[in-house]
PDB file of C-alpha atoms in Angstrom:
ATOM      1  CA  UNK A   1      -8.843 -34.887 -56.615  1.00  0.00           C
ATOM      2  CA  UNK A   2      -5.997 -32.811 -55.314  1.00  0.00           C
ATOM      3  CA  UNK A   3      -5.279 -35.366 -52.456  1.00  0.00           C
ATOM      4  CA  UNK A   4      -4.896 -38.105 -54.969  1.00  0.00           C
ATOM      5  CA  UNK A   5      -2.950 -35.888 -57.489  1.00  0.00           C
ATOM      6  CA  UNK A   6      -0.449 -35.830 -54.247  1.00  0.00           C
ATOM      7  CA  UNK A   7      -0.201 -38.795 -53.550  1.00  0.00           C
ATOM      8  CA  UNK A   8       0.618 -39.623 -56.872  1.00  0.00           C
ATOM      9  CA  UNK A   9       3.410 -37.352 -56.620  1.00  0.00           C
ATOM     10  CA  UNK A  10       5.056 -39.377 -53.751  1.00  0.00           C
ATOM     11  CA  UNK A  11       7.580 -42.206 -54.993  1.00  0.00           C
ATOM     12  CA  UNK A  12       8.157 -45.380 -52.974  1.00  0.00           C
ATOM     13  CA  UNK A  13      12.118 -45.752 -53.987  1.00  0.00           C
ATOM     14  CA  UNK A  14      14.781 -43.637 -54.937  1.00  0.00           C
ATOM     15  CA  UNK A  15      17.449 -44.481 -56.732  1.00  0.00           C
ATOM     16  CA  UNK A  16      20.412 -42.307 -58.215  1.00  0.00           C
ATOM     17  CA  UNK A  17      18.567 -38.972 -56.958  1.00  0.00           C
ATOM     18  CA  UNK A  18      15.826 -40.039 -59.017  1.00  0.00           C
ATOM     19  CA  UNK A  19      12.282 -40.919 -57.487  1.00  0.00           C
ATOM     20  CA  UNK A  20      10.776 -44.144 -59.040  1.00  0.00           C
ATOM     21  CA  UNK A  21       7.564 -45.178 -58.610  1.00  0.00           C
ATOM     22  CA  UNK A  22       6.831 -49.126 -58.464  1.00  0.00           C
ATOM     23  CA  UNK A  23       4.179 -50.903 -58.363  1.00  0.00           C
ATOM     24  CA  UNK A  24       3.885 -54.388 -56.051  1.00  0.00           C
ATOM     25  CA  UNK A  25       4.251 -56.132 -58.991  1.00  0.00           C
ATOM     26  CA  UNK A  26       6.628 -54.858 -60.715  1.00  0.00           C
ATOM     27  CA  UNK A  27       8.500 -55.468 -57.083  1.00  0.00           C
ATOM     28  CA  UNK A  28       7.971 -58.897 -57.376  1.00  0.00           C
ATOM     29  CA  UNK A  29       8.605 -59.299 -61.483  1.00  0.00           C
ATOM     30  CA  UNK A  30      12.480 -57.609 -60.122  1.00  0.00           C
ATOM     31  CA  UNK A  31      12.690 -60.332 -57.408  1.00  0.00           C
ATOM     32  CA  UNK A  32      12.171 -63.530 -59.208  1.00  0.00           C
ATOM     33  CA  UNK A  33      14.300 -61.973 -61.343  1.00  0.00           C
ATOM     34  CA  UNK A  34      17.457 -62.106 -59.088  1.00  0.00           C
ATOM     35  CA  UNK A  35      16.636 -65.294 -57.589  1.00  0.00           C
ATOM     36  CA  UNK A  36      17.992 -68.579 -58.646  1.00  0.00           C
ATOM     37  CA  UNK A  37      17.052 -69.686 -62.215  1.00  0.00           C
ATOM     38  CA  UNK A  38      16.511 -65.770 -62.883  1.00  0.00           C
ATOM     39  CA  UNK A  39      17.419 -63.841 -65.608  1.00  0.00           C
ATOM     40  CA  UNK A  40      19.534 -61.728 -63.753  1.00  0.00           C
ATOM     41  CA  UNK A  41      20.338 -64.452 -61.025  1.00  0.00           C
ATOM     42  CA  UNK A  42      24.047 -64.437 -60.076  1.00  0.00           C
ATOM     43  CA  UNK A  43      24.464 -67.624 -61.799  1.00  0.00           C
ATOM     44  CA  UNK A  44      22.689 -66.179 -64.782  1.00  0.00           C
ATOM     45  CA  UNK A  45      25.133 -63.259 -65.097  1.00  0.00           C
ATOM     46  CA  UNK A  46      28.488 -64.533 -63.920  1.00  0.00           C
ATOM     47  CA  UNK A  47      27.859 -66.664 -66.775  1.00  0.00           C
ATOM     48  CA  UNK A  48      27.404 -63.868 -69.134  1.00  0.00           C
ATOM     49  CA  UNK A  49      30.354 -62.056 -67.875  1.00  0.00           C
ATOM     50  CA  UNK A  50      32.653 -65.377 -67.926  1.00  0.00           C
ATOM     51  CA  UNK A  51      31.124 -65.730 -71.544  1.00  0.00           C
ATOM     52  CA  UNK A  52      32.377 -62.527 -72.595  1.00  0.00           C
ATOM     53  CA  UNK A  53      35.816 -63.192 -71.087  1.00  0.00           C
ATOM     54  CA  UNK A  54      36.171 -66.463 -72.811  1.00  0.00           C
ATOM     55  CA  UNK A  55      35.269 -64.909 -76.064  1.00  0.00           C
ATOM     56  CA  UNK A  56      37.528 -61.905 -76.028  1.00  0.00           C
ATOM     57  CA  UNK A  57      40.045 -63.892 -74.965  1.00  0.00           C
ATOM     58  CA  UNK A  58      39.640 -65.958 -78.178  1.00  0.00           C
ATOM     59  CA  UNK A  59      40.385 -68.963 -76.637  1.00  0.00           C
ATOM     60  CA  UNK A  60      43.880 -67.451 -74.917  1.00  0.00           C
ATOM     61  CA  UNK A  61      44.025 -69.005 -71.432  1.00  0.00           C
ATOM     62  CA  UNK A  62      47.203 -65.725 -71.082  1.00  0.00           C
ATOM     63  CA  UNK A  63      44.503 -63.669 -71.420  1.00  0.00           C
ATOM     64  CA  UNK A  64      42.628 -64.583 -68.146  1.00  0.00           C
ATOM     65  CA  UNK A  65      44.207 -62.180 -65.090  1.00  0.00           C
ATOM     66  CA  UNK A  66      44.349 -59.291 -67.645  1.00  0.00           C
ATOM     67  CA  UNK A  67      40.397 -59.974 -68.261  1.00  0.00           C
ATOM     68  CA  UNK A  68      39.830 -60.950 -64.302  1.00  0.00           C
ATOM     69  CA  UNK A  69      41.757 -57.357 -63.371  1.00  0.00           C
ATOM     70  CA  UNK A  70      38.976 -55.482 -66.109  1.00  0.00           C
ATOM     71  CA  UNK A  71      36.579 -57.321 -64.649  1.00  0.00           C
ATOM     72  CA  UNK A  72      37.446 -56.261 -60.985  1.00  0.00           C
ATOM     73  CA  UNK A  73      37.501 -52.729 -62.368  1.00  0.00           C
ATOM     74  CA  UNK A  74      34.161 -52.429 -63.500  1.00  0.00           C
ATOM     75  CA  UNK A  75      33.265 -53.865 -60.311  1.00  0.00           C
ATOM     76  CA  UNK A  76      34.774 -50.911 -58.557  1.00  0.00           C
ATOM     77  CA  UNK A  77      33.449 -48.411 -60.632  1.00  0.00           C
ATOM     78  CA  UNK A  78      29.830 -49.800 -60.253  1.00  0.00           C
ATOM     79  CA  UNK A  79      30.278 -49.429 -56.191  1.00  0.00           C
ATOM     80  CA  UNK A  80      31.335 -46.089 -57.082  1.00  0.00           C
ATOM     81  CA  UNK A  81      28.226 -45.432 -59.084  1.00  0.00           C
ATOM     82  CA  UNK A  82      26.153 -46.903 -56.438  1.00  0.00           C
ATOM     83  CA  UNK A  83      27.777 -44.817 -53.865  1.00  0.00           C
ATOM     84  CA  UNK A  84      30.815 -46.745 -52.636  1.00  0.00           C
ATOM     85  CA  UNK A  85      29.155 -50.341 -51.852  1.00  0.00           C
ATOM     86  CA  UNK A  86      27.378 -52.993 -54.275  1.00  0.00           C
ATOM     87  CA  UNK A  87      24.234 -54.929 -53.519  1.00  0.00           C
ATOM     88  CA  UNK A  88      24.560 -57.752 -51.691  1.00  0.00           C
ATOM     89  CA  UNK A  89      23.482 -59.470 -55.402  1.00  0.00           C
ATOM     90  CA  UNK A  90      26.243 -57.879 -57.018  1.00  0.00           C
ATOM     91  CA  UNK A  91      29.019 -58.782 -54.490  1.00  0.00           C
ATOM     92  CA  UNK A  92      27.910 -62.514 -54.692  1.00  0.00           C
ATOM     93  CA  UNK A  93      28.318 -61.974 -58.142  1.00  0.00           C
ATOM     94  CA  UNK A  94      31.154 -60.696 -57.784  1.00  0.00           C
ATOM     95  CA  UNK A  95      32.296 -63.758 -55.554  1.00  0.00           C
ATOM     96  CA  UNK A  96      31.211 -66.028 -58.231  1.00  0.00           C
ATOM     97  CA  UNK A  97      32.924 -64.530 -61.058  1.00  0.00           C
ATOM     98  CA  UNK A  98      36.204 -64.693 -59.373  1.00  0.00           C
ATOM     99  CA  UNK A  99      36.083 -68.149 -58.327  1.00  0.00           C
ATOM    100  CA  UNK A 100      35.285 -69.171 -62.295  1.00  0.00           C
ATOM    101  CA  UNK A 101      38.427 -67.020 -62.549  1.00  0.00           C
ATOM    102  CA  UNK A 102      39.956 -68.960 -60.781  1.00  0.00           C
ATOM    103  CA  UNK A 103      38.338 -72.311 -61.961  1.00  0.00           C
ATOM    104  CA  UNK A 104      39.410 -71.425 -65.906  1.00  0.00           C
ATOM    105  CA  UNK A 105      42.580 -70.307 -64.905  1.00  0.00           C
ATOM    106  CA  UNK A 106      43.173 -73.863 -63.049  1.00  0.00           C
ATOM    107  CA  UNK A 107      41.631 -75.586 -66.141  1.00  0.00           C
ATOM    108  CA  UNK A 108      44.122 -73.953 -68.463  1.00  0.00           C
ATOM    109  CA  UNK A 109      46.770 -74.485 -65.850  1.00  0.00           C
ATOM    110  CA  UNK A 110      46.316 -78.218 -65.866  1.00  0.00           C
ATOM    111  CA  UNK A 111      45.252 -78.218 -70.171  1.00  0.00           C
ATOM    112  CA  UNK A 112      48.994 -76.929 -70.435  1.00  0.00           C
ATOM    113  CA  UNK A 113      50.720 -79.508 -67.888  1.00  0.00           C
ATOM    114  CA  UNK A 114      48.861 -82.182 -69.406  1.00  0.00           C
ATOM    115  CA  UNK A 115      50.053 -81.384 -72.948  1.00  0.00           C
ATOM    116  CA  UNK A 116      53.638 -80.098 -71.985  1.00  0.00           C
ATOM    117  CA  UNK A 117      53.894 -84.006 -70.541  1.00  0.00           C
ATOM    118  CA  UNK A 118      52.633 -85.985 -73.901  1.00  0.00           C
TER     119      UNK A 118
END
């Protein structure tokens, strides 16, 4: 009994100081997670974030390096979090959601030449 009490006591992962204990499947529920076509894919959540953006900008394509900057910020401060680097995940997330930066931004770029011209 006390051997197994022990060995109950041992986590398999830390994370943030804190010892978490998880099981093989949970492992594998948090995998196909991240993977393509998961909830928490990096397709899945750079459109979230690019969602949000859109929305708060209310449609104002001025709005789009002040929202890319806060973006970028809260990328930083989640590397700091996570103790000065992101997750591989989260930096091609990160990758992502600047290039659809940069893809709105040259959408709105070529909404206003087109109507500047008519």
């Amino acid at each position: 009994k006390s051997m197994i009490v022990k060995q109950g006591q041992q986590s398999n992962l830390t994370l943030f100081g804190m010892d978490l204990f998880v099981t093989p499947e949970q492992s594998a529920k948090a995998a196909a997670s991240i993977a393509e076509g998961g909830e928490y894919s990096v397709d899945a959540v750079a459109g979230r974030i690019m969602d949000m953006a859109k929305a708060l900008s209310g449609g104002d394509a001025s709005k789009i390096e002040e929202l890319r900057e806060a973006v970028e910020k809260g990328f930083k401060a989640a590397g700091v979090e996570l103790g000065g680097k992101l997750p591989s995940i989260s930096q091609q997330t990160h990758t992502e959601v600047m290039k659809r930066f940069d893809e709105w931004a040259a959408e709105a770029k070529k909404a206003s030449s087109a109507s500047g011209e008519a």
